Short mmCIF file of N, CA and C in Angstrom, two decimals:
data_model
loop_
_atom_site.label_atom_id
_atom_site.label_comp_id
_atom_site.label_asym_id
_atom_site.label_seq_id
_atom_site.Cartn_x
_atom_site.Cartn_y
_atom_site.Cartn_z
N UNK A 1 14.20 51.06 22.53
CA UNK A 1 13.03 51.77 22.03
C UNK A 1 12.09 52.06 23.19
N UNK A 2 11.36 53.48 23.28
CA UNK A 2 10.78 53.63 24.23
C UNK A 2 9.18 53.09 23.44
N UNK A 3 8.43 52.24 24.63
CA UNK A 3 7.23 52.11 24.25
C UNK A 3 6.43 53.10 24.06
N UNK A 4 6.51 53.87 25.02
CA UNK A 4 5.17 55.34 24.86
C UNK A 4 5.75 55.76 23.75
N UNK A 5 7.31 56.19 23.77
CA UNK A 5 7.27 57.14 21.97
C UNK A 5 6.78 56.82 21.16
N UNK A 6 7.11 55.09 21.04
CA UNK A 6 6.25 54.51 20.20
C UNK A 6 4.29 54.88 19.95
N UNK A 7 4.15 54.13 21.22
CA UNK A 7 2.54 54.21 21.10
C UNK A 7 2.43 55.86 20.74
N UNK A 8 2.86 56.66 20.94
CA UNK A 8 2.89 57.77 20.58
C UNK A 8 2.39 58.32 19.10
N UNK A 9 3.49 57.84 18.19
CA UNK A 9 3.82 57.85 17.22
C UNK A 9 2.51 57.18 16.63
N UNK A 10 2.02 55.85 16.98
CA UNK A 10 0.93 55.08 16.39
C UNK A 10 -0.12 55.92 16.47
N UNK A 11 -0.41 56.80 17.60
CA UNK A 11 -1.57 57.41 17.61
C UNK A 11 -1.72 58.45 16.85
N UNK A 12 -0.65 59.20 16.70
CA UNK A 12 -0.43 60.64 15.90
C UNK A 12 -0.91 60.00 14.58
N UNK A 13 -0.39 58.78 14.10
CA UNK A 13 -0.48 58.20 12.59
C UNK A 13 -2.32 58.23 12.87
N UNK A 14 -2.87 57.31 13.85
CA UNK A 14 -4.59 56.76 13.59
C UNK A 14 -5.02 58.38 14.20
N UNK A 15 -4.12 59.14 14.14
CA UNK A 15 -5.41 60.85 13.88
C UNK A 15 -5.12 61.65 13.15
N UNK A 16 -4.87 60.99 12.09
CA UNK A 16 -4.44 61.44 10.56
C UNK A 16 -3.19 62.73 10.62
N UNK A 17 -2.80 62.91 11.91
CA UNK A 17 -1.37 63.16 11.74
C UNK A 17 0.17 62.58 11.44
N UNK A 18 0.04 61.82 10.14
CA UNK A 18 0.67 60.97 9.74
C UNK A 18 2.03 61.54 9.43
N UNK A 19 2.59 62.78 9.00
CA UNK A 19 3.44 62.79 8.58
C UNK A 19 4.55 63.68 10.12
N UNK A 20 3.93 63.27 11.04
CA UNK A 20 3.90 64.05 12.36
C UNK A 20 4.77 62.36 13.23
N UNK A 21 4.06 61.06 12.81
CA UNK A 21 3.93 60.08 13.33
C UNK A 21 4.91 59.37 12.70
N UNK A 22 4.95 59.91 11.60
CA UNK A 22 6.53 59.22 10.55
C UNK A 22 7.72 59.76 11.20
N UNK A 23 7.34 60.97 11.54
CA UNK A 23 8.94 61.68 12.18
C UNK A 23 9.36 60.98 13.14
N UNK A 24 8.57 60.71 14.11
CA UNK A 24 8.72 60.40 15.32
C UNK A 24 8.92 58.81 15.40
N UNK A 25 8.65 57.86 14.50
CA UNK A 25 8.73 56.43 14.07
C UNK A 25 10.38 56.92 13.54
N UNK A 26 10.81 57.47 12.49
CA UNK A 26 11.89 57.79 11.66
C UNK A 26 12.96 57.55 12.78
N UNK A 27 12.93 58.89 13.78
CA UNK A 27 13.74 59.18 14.86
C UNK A 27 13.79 58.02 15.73
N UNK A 28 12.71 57.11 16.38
CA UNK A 28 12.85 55.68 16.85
C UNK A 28 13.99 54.87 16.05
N UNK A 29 13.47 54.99 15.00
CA UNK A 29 14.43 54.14 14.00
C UNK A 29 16.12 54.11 13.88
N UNK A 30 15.88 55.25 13.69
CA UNK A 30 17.47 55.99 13.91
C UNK A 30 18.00 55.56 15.23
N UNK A 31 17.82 55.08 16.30
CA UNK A 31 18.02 54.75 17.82
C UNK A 31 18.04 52.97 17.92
N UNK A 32 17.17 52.48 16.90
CA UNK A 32 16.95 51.34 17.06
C UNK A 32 16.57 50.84 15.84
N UNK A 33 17.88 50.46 14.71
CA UNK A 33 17.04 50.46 13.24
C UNK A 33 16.92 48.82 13.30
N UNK A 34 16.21 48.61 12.29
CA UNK A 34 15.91 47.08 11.92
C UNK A 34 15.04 46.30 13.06
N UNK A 35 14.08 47.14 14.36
CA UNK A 35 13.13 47.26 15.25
C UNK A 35 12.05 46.62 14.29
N UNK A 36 11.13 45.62 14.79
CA UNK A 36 10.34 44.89 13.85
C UNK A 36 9.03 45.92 13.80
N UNK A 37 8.83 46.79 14.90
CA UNK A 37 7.76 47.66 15.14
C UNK A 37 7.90 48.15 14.99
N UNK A 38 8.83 49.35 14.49
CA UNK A 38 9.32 50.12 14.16
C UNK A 38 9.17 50.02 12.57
N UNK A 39 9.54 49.15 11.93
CA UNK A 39 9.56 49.46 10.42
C UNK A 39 8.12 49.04 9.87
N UNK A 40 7.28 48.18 10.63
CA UNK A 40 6.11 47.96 10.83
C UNK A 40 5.15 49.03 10.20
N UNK A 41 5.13 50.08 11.51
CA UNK A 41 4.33 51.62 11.87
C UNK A 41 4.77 52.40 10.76
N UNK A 42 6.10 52.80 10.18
CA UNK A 42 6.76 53.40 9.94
C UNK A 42 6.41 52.99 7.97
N UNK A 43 6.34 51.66 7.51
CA UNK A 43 5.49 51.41 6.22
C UNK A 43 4.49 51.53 6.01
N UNK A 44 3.66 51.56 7.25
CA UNK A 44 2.06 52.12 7.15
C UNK A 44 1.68 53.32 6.98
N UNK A 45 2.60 53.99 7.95
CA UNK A 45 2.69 55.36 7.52
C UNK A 45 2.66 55.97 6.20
N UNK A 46 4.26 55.32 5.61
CA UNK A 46 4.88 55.66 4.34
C UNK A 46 3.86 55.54 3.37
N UNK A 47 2.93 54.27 3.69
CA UNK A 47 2.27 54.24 2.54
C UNK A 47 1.00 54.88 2.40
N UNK A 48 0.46 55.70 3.79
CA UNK A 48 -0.64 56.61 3.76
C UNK A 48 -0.02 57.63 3.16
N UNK A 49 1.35 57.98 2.90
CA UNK A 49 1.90 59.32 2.60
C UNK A 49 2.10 59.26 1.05
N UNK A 50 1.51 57.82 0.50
CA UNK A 50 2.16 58.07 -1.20
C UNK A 50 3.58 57.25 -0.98
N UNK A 51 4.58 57.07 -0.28
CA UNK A 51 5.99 57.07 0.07
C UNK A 51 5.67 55.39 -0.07
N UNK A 52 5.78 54.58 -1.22
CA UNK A 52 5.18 53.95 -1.90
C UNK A 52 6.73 52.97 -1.75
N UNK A 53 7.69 53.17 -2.63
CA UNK A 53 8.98 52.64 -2.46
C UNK A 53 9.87 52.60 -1.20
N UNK A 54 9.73 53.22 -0.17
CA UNK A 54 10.14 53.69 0.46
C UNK A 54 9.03 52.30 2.10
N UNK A 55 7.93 52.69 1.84
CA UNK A 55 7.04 51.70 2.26
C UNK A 55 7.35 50.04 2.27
N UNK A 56 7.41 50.11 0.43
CA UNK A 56 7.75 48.46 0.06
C UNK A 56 9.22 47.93 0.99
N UNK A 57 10.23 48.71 0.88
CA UNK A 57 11.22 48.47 1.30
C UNK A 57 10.98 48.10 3.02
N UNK A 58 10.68 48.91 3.55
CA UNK A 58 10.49 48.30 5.34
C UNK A 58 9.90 47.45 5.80
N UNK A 59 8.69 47.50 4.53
CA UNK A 59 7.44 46.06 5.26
C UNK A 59 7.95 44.67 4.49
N UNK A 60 8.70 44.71 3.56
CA UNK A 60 9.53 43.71 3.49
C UNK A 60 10.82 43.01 4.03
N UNK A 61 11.20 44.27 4.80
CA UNK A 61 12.68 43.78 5.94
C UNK A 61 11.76 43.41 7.63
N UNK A 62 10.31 43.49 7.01
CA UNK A 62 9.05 42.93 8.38
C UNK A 62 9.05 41.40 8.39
N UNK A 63 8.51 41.29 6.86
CA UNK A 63 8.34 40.23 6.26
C UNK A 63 9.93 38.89 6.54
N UNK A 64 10.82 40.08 6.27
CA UNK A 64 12.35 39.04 6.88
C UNK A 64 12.50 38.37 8.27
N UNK A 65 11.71 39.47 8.67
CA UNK A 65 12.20 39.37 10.16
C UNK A 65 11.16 38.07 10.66
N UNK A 66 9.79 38.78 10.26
CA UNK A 66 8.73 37.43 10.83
C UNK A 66 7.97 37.20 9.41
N UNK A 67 8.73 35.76 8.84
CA UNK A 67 7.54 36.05 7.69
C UNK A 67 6.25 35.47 7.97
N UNK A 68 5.84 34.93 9.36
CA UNK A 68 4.48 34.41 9.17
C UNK A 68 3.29 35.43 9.86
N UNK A 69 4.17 36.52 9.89
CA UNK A 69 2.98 37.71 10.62
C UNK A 69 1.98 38.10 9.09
N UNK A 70 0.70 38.13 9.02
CA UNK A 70 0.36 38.01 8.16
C UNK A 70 -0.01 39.47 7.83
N UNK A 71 -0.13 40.11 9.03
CA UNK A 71 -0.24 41.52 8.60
C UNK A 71 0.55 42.36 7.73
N UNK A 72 1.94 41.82 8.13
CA UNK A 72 3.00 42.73 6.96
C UNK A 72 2.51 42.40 5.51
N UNK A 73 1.96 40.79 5.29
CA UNK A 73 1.98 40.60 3.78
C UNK A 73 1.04 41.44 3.24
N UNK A 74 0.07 41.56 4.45
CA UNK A 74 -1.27 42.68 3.77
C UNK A 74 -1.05 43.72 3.79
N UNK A 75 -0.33 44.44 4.38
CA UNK A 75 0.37 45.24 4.42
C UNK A 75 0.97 45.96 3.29
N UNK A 76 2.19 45.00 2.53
CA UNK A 76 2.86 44.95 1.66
C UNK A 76 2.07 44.71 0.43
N UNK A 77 0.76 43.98 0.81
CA UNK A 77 -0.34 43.74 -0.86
C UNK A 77 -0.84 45.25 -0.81
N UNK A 78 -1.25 45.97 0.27
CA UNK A 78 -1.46 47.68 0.44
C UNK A 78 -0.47 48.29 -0.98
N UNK A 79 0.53 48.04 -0.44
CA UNK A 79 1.70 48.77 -1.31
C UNK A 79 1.56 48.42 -2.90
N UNK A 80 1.08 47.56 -3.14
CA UNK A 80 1.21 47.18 -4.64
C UNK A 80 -0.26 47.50 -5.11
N UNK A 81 -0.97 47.11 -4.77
CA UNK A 81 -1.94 47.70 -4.88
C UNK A 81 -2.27 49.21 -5.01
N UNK A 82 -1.40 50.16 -4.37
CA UNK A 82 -1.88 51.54 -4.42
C UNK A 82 -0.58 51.78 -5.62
N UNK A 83 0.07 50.84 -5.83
CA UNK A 83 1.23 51.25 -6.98
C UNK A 83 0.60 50.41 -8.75
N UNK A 84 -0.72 49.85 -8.30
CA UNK A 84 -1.22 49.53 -9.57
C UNK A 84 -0.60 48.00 -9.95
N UNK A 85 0.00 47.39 -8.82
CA UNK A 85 0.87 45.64 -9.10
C UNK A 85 0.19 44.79 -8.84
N UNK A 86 -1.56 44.76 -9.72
CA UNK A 86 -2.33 44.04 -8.99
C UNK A 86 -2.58 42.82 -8.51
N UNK A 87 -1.48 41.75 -9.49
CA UNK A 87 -0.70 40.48 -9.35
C UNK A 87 -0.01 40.65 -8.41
N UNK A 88 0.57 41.29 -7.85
CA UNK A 88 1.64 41.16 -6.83
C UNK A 88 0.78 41.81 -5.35
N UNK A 89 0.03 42.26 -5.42
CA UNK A 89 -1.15 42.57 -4.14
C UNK A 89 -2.18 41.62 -3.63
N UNK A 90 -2.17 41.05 -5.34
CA UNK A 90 -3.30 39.37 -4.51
C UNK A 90 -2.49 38.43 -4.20
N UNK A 91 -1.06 38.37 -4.87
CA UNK A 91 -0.21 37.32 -3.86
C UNK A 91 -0.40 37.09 -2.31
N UNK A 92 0.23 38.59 -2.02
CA UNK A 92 0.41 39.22 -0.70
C UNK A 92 -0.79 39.11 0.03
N UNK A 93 -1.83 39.00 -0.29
CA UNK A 93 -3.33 39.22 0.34
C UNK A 93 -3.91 37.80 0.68
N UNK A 94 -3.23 36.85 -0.58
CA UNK A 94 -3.84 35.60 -0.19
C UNK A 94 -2.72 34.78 0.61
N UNK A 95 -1.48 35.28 0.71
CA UNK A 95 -0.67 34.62 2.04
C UNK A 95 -0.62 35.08 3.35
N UNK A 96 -1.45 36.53 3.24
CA UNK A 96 -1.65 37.02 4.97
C UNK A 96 -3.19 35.77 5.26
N UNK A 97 -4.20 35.70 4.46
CA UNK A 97 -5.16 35.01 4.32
C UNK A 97 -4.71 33.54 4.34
N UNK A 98 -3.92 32.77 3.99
CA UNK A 98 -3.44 31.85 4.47
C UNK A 98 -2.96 31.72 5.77
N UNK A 99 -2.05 32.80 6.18
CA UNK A 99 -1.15 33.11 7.64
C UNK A 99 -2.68 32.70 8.65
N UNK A 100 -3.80 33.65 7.72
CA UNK A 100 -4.73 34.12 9.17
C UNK A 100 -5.81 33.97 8.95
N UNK A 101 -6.59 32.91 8.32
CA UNK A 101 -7.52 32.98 7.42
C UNK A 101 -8.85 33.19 8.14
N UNK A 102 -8.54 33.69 9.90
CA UNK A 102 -9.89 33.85 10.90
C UNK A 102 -10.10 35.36 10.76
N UNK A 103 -9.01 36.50 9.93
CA UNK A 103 -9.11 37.59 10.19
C UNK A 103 -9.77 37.88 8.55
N UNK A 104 -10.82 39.01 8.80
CA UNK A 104 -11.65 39.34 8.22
C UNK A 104 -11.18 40.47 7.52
N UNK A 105 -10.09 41.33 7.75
CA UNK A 105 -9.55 42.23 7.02
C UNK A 105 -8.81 41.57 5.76
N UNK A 106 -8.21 40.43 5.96
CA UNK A 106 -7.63 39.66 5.16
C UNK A 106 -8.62 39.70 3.61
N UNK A 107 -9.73 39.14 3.93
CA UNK A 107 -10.81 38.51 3.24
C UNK A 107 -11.51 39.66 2.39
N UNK A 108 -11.56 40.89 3.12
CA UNK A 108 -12.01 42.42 2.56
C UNK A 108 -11.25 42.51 2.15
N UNK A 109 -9.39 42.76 1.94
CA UNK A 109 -8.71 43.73 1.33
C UNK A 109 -8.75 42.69 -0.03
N UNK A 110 -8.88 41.35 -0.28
CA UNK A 110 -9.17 40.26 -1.44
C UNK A 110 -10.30 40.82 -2.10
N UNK A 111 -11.60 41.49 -1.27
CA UNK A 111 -12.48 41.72 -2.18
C UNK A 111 -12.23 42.62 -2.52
N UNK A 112 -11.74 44.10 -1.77
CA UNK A 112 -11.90 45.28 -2.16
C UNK A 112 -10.67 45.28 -3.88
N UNK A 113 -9.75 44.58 -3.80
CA UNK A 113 -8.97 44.51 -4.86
C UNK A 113 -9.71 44.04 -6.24
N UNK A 114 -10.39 42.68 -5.77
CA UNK A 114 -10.97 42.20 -7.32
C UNK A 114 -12.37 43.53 -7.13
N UNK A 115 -12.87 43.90 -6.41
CA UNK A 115 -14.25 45.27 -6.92
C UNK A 115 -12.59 46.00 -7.71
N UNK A 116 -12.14 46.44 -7.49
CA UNK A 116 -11.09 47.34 -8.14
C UNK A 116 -11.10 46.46 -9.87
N UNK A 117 -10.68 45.79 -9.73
CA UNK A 117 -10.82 45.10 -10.95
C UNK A 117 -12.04 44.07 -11.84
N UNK A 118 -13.12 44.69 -11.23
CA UNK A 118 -14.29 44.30 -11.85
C UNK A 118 -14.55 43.10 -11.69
N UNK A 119 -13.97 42.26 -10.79
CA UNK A 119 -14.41 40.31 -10.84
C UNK A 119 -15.39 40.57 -9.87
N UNK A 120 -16.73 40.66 -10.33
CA UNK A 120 -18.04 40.78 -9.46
C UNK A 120 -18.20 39.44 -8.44
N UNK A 121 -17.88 38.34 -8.96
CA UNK A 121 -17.81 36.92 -8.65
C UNK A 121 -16.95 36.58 -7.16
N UNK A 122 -15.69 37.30 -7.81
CA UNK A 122 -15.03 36.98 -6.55
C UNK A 122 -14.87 38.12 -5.15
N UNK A 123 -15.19 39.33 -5.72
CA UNK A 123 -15.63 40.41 -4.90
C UNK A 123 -16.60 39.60 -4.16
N UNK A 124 -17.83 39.26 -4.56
CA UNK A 124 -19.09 38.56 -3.95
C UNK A 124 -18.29 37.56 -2.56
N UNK A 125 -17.45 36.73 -3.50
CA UNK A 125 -17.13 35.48 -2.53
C UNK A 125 -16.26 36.06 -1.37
N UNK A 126 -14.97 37.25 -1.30
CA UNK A 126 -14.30 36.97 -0.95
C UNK A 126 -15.21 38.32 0.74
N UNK A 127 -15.94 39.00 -0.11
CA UNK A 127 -16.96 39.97 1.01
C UNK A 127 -18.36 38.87 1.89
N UNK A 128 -18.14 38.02 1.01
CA UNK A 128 -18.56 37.28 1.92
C UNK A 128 -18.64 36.12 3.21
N UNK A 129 -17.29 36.08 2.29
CA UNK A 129 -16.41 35.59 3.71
C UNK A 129 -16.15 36.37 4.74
N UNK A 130 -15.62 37.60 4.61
CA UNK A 130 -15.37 38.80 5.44
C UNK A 130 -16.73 38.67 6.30
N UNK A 131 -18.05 38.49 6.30
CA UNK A 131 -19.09 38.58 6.47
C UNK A 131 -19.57 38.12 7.59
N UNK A 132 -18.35 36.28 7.71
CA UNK A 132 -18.89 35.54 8.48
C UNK A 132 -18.02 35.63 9.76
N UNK A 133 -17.30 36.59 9.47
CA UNK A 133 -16.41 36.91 10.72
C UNK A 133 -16.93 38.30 11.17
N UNK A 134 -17.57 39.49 10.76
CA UNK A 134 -17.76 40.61 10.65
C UNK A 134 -19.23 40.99 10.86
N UNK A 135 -19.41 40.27 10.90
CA UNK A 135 -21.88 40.24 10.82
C UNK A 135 -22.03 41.61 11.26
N UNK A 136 -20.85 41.57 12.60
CA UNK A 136 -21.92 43.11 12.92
C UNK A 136 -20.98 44.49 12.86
N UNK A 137 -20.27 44.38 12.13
CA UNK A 137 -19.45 45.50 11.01
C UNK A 137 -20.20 46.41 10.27
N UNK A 138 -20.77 47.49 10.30
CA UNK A 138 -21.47 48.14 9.23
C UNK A 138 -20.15 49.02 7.85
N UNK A 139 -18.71 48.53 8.44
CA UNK A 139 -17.84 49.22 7.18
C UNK A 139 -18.15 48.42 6.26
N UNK A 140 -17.95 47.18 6.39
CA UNK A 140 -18.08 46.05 4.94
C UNK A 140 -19.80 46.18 4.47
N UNK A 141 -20.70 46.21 5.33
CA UNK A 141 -22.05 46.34 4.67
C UNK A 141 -22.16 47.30 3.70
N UNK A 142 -21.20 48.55 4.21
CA UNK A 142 -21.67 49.90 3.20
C UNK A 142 -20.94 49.58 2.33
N UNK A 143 -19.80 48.43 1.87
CA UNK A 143 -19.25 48.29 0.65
C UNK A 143 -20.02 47.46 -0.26
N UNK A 144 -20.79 46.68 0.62
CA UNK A 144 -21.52 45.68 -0.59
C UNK A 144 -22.96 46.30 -1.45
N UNK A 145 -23.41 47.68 -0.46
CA UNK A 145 -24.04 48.71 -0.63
C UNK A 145 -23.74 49.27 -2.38
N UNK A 146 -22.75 49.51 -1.88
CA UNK A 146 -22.22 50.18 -2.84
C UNK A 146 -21.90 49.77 -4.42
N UNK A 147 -21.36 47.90 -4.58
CA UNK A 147 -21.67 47.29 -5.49
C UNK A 147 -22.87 47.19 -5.94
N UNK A 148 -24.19 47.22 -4.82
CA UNK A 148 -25.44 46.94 -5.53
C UNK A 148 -25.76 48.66 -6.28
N UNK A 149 -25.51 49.63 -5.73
CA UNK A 149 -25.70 50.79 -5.95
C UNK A 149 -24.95 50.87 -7.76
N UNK A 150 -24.18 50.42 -7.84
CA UNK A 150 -22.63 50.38 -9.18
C UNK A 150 -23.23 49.21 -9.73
N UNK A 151 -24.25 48.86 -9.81
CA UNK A 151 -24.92 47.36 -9.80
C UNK A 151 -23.83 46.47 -10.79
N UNK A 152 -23.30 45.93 -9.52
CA UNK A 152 -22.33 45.15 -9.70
C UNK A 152 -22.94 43.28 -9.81
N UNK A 153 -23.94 44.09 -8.69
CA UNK A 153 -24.25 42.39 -8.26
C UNK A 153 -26.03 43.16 -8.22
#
């Protein structure tokens, strides 16, 4: 696998040329399948694209490969979550959060799920954890914004 194609590919995906960044991940793949970075990039993608099944399937042959990377599980809670498996997204969310419990994305994608499902309580707790890693984050501020705005809390 070439690194630059790679980093390549990652960047095309973070400038919302995603389905530009899938090709070019795809074609890696094809050269080098079952690449842990490769199917990585390539489910993140899938799953900015809707490509939902297709997603679940790679970030779980991630999950084979390293299951204590905690990103794939959040990753993979992404996937169920945008497929409506909301039991099967807080699994995934609270074992990357176990894996990593210093990372603050962990702790947001827990809240942003229960705000999805109305648990004001644990939205509260789990954005506030995010909080104590994040202080000077203004993405998570404008979410808690936004509960008081939806007066949630």
């Amino acid at each position: 696998m070439s690194n630059k194609k790679m980093q390549d590919a990652i960047r095309l995906i973070n400038k919302g040329r995603v389905r530009e960044g899938k090709k070019a991940l795809e074609k890696l793949n094809r050269k080098t399948p079952n690449d842990y970075d490769i199917l990585y990039y390539l489910g993140i993608a899938q799953t900015k694209l809707g490509e939902l099944k297709s997603a679940e399937k790679n970030l779980k042959k991630c999950i084979h490969i390293n299951p204590n990377a905690s990103g794939d599980h959040a990753a993979l809670g992404d996937v169920y979550k945008e497929k409506g498996e909301n039991k099967l997204a807080e699994f995934c969310y609270k074992v990357a959060l176990m894996l990593e419990p210093e990372n603050p994305y962990n702790n947001h994608r827990l809240g942003s799920l229960y705000r999805r499902l109305n648990d004001t309580d644990k939205t509260i707790y789990y954005y506030a954890e995010t909080f104590k890693y994040m202080a000077n984050k203004t993405d998570f501020f404008s979410d808690i914004l936004l509960l008081v705005d939806e007066n949630m809390i």
